[in-house]
Coordinates of C-alpha atoms in Angstrom, one line a residue:
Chain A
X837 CA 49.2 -72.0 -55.7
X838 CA 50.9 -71.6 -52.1
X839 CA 54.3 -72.8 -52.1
X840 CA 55.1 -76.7 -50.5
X841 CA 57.2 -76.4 -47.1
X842 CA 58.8 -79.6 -45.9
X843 CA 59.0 -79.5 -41.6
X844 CA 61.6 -83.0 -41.0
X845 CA 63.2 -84.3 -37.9
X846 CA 64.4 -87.4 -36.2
X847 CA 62.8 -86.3 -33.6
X848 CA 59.4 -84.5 -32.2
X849 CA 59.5 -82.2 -35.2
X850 CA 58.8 -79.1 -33.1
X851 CA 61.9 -77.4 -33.5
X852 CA 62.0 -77.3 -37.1
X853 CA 58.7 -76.1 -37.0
X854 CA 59.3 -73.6 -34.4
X855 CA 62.7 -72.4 -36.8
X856 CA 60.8 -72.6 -40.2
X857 CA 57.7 -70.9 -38.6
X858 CA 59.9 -68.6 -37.4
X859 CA 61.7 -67.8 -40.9
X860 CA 58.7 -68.1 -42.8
X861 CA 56.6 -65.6 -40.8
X862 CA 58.9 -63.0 -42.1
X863 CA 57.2 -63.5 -45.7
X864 CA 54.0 -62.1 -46.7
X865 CA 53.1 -64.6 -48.5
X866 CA 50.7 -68.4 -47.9
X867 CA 52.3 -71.8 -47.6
X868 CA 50.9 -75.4 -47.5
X869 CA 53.1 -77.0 -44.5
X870 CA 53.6 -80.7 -44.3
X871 CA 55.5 -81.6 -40.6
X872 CA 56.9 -85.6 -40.8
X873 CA 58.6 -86.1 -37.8
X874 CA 60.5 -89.4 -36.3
X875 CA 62.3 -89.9 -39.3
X876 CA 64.6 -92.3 -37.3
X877 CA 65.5 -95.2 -39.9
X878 CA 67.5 -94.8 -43.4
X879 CA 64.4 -96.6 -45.3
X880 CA 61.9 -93.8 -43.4
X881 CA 64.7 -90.9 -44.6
X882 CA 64.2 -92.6 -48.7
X883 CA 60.0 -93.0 -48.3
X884 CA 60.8 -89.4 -47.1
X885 CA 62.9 -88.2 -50.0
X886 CA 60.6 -89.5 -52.5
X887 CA 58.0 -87.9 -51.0
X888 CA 59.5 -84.6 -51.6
X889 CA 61.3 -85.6 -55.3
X890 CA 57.4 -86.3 -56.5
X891 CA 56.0 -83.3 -54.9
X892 CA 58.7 -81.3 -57.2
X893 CA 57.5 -83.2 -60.2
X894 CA 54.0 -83.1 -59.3
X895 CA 54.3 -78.8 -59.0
X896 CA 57.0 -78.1 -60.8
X897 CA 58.3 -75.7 -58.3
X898 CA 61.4 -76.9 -56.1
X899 CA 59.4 -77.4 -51.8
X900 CA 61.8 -75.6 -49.1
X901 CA 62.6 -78.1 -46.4
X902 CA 63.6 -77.0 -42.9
X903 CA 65.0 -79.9 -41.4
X904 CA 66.6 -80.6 -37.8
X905 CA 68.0 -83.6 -38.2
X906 CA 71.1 -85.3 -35.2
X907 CA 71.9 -88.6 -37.1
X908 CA 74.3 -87.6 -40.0
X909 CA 73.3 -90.3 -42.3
X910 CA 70.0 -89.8 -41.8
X911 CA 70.7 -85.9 -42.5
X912 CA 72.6 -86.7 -45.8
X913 CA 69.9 -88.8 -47.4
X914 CA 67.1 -85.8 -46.7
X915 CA 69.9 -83.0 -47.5
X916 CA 70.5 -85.1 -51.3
X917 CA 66.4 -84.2 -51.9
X918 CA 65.0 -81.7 -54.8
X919 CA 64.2 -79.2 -52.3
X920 CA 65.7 -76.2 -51.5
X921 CA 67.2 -76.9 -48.0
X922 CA 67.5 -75.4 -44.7
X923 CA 69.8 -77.2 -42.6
X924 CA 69.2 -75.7 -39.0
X925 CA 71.2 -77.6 -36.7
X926 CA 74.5 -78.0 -38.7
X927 CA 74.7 -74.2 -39.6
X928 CA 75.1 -73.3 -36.2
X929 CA 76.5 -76.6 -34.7
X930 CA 79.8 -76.5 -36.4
X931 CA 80.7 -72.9 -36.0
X932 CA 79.9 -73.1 -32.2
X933 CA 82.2 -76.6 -32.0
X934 CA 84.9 -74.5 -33.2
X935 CA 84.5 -71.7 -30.7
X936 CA 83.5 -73.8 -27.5
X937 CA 87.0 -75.6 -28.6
X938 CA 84.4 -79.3 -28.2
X939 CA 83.0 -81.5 -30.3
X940 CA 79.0 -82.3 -30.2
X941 CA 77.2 -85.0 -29.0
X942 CA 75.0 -85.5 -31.1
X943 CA 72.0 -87.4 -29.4
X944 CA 68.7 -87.5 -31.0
X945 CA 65.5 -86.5 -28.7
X946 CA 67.9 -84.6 -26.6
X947 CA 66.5 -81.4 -27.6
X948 CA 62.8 -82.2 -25.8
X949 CA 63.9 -84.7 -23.4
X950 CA 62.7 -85.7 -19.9
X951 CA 66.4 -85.9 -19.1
X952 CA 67.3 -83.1 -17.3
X953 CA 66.3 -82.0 -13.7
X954 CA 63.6 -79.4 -14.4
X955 CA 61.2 -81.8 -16.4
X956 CA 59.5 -83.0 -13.5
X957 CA 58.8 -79.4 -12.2
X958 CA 57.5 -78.5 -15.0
X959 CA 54.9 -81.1 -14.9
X960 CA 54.1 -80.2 -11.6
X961 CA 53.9 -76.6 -12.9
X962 CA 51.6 -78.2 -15.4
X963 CA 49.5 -79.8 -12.8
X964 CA 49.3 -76.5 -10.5
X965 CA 48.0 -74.6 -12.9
X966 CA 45.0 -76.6 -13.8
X967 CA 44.1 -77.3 -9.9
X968 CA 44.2 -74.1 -9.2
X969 CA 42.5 -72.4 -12.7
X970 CA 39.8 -69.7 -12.3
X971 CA 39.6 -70.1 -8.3
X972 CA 38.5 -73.0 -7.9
X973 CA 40.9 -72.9 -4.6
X974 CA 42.8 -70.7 -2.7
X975 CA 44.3 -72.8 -0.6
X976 CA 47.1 -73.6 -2.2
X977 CA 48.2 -70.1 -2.9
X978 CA 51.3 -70.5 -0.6
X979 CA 52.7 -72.4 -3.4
X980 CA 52.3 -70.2 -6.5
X981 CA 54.8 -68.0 -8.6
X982 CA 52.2 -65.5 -9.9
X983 CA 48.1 -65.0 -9.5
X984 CA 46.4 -63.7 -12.6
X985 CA 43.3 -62.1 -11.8
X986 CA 40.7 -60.7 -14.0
X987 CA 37.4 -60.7 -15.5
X988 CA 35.4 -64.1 -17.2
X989 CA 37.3 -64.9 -20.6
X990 CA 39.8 -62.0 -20.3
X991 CA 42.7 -64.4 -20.9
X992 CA 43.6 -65.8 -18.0
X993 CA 43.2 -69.5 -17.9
X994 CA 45.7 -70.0 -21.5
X995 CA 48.2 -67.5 -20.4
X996 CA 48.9 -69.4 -17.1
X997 CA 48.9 -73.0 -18.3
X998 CA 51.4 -71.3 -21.4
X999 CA 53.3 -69.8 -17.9
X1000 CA 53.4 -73.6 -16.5
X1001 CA 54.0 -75.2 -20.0
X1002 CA 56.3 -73.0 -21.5
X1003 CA 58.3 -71.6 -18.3
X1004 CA 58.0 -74.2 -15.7
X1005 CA 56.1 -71.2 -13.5
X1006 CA 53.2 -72.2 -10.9
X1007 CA 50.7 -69.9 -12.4
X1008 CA 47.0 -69.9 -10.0
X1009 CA 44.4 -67.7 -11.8
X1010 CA 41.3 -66.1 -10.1
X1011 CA 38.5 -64.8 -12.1
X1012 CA 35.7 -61.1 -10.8
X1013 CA 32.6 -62.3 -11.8
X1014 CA 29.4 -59.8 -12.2
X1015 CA 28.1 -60.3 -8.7
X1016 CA 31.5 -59.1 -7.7
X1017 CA 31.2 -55.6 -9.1
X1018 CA 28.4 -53.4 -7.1
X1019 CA 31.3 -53.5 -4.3
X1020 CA 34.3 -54.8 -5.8
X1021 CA 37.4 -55.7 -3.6
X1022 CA 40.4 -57.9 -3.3
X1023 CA 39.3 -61.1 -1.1
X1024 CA 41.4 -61.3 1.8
X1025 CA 42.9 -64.7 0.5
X1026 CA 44.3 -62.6 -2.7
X1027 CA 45.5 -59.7 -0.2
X1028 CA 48.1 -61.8 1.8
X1029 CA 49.5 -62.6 -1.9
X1030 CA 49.3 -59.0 -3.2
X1031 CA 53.0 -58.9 -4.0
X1032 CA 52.4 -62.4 -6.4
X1033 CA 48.9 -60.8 -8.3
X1034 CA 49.2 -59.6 -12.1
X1035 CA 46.3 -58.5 -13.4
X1036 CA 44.9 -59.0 -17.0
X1037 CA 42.6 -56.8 -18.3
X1038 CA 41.4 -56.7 -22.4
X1039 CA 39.0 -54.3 -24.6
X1040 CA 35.4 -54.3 -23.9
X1041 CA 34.3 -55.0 -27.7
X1042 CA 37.3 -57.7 -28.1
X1043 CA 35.7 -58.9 -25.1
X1044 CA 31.9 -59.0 -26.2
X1045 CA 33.3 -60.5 -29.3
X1046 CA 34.8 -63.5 -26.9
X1047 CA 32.0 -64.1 -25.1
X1048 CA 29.4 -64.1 -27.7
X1049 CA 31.1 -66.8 -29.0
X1050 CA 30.1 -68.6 -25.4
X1051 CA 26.8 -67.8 -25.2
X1052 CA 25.3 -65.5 -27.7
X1053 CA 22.9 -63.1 -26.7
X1054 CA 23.2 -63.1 -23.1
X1055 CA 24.0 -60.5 -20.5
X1056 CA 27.3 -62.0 -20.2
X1057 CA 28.1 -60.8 -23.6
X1058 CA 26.3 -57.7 -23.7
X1059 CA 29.1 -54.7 -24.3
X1060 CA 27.4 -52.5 -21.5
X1061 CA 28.3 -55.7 -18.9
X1062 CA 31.9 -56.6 -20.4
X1063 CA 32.7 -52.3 -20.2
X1064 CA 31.1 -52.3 -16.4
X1065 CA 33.5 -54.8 -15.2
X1066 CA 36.3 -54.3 -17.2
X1067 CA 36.4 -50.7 -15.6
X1068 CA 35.9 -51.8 -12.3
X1069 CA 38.5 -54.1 -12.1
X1070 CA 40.8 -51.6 -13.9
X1071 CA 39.5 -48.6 -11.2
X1072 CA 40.7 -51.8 -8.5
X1073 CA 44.6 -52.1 -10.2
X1074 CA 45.3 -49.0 -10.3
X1075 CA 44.1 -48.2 -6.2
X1076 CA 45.3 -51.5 -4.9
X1077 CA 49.1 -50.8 -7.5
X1078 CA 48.5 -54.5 -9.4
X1079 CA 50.7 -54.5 -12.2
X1080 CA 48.8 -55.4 -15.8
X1081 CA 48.2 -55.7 -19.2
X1082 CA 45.6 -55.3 -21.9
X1083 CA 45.9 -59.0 -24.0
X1084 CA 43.9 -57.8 -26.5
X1085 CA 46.2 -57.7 -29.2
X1086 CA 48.2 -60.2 -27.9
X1087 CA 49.1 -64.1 -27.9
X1088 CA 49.8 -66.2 -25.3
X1089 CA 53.3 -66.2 -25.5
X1090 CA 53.3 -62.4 -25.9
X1091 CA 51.0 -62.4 -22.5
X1092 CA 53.7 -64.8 -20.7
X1093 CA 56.4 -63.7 -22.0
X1094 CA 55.5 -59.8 -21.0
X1095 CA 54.5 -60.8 -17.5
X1096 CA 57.9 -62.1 -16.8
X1097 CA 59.4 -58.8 -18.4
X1098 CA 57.1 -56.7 -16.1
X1099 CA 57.6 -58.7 -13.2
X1100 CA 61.2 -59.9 -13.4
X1101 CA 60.2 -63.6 -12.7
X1102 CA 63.2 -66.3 -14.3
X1103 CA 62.2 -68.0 -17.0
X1104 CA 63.2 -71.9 -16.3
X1105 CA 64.0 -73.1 -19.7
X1106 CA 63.1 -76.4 -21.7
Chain B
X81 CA 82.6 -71.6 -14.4
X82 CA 79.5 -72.3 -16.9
X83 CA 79.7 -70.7 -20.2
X84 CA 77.0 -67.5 -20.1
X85 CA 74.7 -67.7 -22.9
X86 CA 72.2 -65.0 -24.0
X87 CA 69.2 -65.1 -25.6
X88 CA 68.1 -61.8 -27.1
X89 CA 64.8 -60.6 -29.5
X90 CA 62.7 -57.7 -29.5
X91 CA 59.6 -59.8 -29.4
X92 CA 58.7 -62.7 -27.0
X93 CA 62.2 -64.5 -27.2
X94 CA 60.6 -67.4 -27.3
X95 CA 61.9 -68.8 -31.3
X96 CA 65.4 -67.1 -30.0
X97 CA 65.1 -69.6 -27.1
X98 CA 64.0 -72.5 -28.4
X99 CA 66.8 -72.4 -31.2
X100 CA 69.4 -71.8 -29.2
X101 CA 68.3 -74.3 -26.8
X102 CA 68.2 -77.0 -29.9
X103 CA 71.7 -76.0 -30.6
X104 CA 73.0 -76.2 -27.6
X105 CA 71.3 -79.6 -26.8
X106 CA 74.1 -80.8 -28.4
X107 CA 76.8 -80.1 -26.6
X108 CA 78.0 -81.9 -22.9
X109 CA 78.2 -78.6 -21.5
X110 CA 76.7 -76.4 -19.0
X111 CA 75.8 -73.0 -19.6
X112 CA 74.4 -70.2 -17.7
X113 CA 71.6 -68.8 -19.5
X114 CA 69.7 -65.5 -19.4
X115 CA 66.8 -64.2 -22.1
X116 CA 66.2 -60.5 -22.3
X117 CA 62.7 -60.4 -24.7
X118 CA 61.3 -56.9 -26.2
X119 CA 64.4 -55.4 -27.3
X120 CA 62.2 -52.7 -29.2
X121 CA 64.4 -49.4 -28.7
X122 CA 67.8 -48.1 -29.9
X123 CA 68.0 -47.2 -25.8
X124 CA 67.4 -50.8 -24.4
X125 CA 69.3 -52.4 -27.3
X126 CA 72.6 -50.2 -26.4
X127 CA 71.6 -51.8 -22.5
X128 CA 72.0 -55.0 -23.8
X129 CA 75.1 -54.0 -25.0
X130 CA 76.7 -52.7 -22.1
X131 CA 75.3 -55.6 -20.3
X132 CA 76.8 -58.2 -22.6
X133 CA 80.1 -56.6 -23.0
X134 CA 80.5 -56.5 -19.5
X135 CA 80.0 -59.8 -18.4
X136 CA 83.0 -60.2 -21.2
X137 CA 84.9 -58.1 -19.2
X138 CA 84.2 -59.5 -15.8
X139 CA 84.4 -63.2 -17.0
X140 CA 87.6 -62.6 -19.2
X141 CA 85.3 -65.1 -22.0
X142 CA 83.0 -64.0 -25.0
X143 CA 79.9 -64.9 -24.2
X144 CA 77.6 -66.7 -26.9
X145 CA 74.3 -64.6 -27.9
X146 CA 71.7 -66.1 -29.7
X147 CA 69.2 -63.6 -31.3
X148 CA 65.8 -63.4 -33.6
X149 CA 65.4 -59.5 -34.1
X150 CA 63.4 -58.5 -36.4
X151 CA 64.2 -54.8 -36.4
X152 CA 67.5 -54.2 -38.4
X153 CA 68.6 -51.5 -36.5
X154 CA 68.2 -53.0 -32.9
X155 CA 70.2 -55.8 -35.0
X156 CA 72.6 -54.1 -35.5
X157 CA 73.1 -53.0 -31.8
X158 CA 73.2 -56.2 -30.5
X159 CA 75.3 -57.5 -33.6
X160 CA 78.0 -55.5 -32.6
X161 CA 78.8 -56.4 -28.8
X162 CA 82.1 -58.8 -27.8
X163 CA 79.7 -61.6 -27.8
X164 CA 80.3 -65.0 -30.5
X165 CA 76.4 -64.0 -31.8
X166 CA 74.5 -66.3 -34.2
X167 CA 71.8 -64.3 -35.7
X168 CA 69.2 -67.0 -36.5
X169 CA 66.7 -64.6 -39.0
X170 CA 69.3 -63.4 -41.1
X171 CA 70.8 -66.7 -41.6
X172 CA 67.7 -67.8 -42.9
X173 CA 65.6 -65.1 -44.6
X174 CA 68.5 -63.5 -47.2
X175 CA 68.8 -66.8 -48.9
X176 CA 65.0 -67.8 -48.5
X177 CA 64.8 -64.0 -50.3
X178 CA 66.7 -65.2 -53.0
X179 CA 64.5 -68.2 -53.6
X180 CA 61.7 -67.1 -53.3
X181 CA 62.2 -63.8 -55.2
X182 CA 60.4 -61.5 -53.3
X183 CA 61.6 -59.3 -50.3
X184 CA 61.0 -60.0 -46.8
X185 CA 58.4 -58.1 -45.0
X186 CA 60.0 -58.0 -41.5
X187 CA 57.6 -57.1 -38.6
X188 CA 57.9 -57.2 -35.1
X189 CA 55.8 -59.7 -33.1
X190 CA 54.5 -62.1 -36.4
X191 CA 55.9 -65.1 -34.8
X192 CA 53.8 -65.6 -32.2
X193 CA 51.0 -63.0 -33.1
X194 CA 47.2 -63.0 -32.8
X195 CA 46.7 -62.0 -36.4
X196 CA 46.0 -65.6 -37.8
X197 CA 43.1 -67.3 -38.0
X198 CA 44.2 -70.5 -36.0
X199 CA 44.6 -68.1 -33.0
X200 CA 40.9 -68.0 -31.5
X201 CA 40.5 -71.7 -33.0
X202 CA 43.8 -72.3 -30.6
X203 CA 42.3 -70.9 -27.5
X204 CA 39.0 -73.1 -28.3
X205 CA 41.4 -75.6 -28.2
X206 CA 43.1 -74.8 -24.5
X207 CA 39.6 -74.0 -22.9
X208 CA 38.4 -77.7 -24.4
X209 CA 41.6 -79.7 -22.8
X210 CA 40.7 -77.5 -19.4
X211 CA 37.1 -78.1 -19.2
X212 CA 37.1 -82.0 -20.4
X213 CA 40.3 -82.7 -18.5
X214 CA 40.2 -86.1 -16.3
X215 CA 37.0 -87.3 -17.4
X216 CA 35.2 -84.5 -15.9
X217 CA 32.4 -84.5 -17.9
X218 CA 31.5 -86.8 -20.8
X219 CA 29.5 -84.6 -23.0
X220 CA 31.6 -83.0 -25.6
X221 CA 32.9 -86.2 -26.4
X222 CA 31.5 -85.5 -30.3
X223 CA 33.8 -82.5 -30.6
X224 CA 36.8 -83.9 -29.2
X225 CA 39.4 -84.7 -31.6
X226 CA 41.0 -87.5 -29.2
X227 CA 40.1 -89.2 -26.5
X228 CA 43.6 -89.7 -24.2
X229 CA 42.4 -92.3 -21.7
X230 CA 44.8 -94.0 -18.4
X231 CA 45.7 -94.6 -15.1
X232 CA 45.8 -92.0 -12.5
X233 CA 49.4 -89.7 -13.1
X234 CA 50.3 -91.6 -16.4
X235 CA 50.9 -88.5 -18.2
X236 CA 47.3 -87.4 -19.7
X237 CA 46.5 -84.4 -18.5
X238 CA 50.5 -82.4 -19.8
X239 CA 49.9 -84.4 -22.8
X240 CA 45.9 -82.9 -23.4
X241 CA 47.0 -79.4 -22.8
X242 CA 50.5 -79.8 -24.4
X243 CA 48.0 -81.1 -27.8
X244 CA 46.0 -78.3 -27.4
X245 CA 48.4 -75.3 -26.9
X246 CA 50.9 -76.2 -29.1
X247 CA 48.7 -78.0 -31.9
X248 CA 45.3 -76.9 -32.0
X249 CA 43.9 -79.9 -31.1
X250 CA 40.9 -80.5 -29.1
X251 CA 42.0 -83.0 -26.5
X252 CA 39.6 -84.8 -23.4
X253 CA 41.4 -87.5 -21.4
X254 CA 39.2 -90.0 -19.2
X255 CA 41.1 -91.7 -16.5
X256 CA 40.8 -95.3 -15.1
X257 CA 40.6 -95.4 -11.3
X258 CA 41.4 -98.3 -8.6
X259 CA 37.5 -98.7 -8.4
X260 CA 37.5 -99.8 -12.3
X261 CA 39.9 -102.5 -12.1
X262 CA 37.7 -105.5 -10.8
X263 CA 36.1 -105.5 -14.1
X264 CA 38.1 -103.3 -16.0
X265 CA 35.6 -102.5 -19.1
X266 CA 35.1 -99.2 -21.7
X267 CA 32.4 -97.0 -20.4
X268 CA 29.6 -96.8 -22.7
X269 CA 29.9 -93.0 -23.9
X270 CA 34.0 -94.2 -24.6
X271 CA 33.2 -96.6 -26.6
X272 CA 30.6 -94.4 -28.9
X273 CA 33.9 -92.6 -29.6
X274 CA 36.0 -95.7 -29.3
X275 CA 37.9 -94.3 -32.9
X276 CA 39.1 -91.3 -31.3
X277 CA 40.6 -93.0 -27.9
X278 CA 44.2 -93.4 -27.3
X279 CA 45.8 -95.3 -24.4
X280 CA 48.7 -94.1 -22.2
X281 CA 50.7 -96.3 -20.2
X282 CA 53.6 -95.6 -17.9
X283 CA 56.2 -98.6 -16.0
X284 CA 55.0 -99.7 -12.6
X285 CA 58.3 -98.0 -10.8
X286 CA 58.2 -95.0 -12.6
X287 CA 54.3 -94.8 -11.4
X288 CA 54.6 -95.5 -8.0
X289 CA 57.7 -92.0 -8.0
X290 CA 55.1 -90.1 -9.3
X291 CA 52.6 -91.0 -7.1
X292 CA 53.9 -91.0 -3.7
X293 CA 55.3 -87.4 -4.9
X294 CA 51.5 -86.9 -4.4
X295 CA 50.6 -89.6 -1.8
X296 CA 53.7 -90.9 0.3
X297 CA 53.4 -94.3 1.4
X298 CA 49.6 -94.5 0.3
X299 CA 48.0 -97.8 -1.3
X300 CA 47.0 -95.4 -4.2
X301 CA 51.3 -95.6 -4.7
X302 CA 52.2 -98.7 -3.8
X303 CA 54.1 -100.5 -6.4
X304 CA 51.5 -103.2 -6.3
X305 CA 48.5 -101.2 -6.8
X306 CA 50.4 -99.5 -9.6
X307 CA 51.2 -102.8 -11.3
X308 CA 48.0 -104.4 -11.1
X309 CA 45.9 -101.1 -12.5
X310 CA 48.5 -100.7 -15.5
X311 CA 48.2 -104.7 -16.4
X312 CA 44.6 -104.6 -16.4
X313 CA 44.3 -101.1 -18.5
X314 CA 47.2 -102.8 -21.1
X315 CA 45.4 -105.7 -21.4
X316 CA 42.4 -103.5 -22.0
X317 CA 44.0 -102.0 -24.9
X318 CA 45.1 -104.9 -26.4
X319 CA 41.5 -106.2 -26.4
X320 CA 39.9 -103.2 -27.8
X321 CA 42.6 -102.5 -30.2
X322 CA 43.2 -99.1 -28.6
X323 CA 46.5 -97.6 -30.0
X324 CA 49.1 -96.8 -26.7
X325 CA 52.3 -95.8 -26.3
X326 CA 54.9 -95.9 -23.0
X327 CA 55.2 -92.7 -21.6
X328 CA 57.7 -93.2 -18.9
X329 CA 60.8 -92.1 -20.8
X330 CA 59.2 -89.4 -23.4
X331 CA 58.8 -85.8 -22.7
X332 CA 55.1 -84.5 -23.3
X333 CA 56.5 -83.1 -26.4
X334 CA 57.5 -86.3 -27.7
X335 CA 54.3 -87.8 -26.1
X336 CA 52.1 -85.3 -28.5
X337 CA 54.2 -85.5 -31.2
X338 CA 53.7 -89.7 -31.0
X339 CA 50.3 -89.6 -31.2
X340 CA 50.1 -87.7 -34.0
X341 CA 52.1 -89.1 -35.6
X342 CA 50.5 -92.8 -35.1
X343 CA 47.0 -91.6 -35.7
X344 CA 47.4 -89.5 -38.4
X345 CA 46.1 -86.3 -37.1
X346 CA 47.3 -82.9 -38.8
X347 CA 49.2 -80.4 -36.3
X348 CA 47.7 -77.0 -36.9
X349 CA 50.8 -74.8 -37.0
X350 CA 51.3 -71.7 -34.9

């Protein structure tokens, strides 16, 4: 039976999930996650606790619970739980109050907050990247960070709304289609911005496997049409010097965060 | 002078981010922060090194250095610079070890990898949000998961993609234009689906910033036009028992992690 995990917060939940994600990842092993976030009231914190007390009685095996919680009251009822407990804020907060010579603030919701300048840039970034995704324009091109370029279904619409999301980066994306490639060039639009392109590029059967799942059977999909243009476009970064990548064995936040690597763009944090 | 922070990993940097961000969210403090992601060799660990120990030198003040490594030799690199580090795996995984009775597996890049089977389902996801964004079309409405509907710049289109790319879920979102408003009603193919929809709504002020960042001085931002479409679309709610929540002071992680939260909906972990 896979082993209970508890995800709490008093807020959005997301970082204790990002922290016990990150933890449990190390383990080779399966886990049936439960994520209860806004535990914002003392009565929430015991329905909570109760929750976890029976699920140690129902298994008889003690749940791990990775908790990130401000309120300290609200922290000591979920720390006093059967579960074996992983406290992520407080190991780290109190060490770092004694070397920063400050006390914390604790403020719940500070963590994923609107509250600081960047949030609205980031939504912008947001908003950038879908008006501008798989070339539906160029005019707006002025405007952007980065333009990922590649071939249909090659990656590039999720890596540059993760580029928006995650890093607050106006991402524009423009997609080679087939009737590009008996004479494929960069359009003059994409040459003004050469310095800005990054190309994506991804294995031809990974590819075929992608696209099948589109539209099955089609040329599209066929693996002599997904190798034809992925080597034409690869032939075209190499002669026109685009920087790129082969996604196929990555994630989008391996994609983004190896563009920024390659090109040295800031990450804007949230 | 801002305190300099690091954030270090040989993978994405992402989780080393993210948890040092949540830490120090809690202090009234500035800091000047820099990530350096794929750590991978003993060469560019020692870089780090000499990088971090000088900025020691030259600002006369340890800097903090928040890390995820995975490799332990890299560790122990960047474990032994001048910097106040807080290593956030090691806290973690030797006690987790003991728990669990079984040895960590540590490998590089599992955090955010590919190799799960919620990846391709994830990227579904993304594609979904892009392609039924804004009411675009209504005819995946069946395979939608939820049904975001508002007023134009309320917040639905970051809080679709944030659903999608961080949860796995398939999100459309159907907007509610000045033309509506007359005789503000459901459209048919919404209410078919009228279980899945969830209502967004934002304060007149806070509507009419975002909007003339778009439009200056247009009717489309006036402060009246923004009252009158959000009274008519609340009073819609109300009628059709559509579950809503205020977006003007939540983040769109909060946003997402609201709605799940209210409607019940399991996040898909990644």
């Amino acid at each position: 039976m896979a082993r209970k995990v508890y995800f709490i917060s008093d807020g959005t939940a997301i970082t204790a999930e990002v922290f016990g994600h990150a933890v449990l990842s190390q383990f080779p092993l399966e886990f049936e996650q439960t994520t209860i976030p806004f535990v914002e009231t003392l009565d929430k914190a015991e329905e909570v606790k109760a929750r976890i007390n029976n699920c140690f009685i129902t298994t008889g095996e003690r749940p791990l619970l990775f908790h990130s919680i401000v309120n300290p009251e609200i922290r000591m009822v979920v720390k006093s739980t059967e579960a074996l407990e992983y406290d992520f804020l407080n190991t780290f907060v109190a060490p770092l109050e004694e070397q920063l010579g400050i006390k914390a603030e604790p403020k719940t919701h500070r963590t994923h907050s609107i509250n600081n300048a960047s949030y609205d840039s980031r939504i912008d970034a947001i908003h950038f990247a879908m008006d501008n995704d798989d070339g539906i324009t160029m005019k707006n091109l002025e405007e952007a960070e980065i333009i990922l370029v590649g071939v249909s279904r090659c990656g590039k619409t999720p890596s540059s709304l993760y580029l928006s999301m995650q890093f607050g980066i106006k991402a524009a994306n423009y997609p080679f289609i087939a009737e590009d490639m008996d004479n494929l060039r960069l359009p003059s639009e994409l040459k003004k911005h050469k310095h800005k392109l990054f190309g994506l590029t991804i294995d031809p059967m990974r590819l075929r496997e992608i696209r099948n799942q589109r539209l099955e059977g089609s040329t599209y999909a066929s693996l002599r049409q997904c190798r034809m243009e992925l080597k034409e476009v690869e032939a075209m970064y190499r002669k026109e010097n685009i920087p790129y990548i082969n996604t196929t064995y990555h994630s989008v936040e391996e994609i983004a965060a190896k563009i920024l690597s390659m090109t040295g763009m800031q990450r804007k944090m949230f």
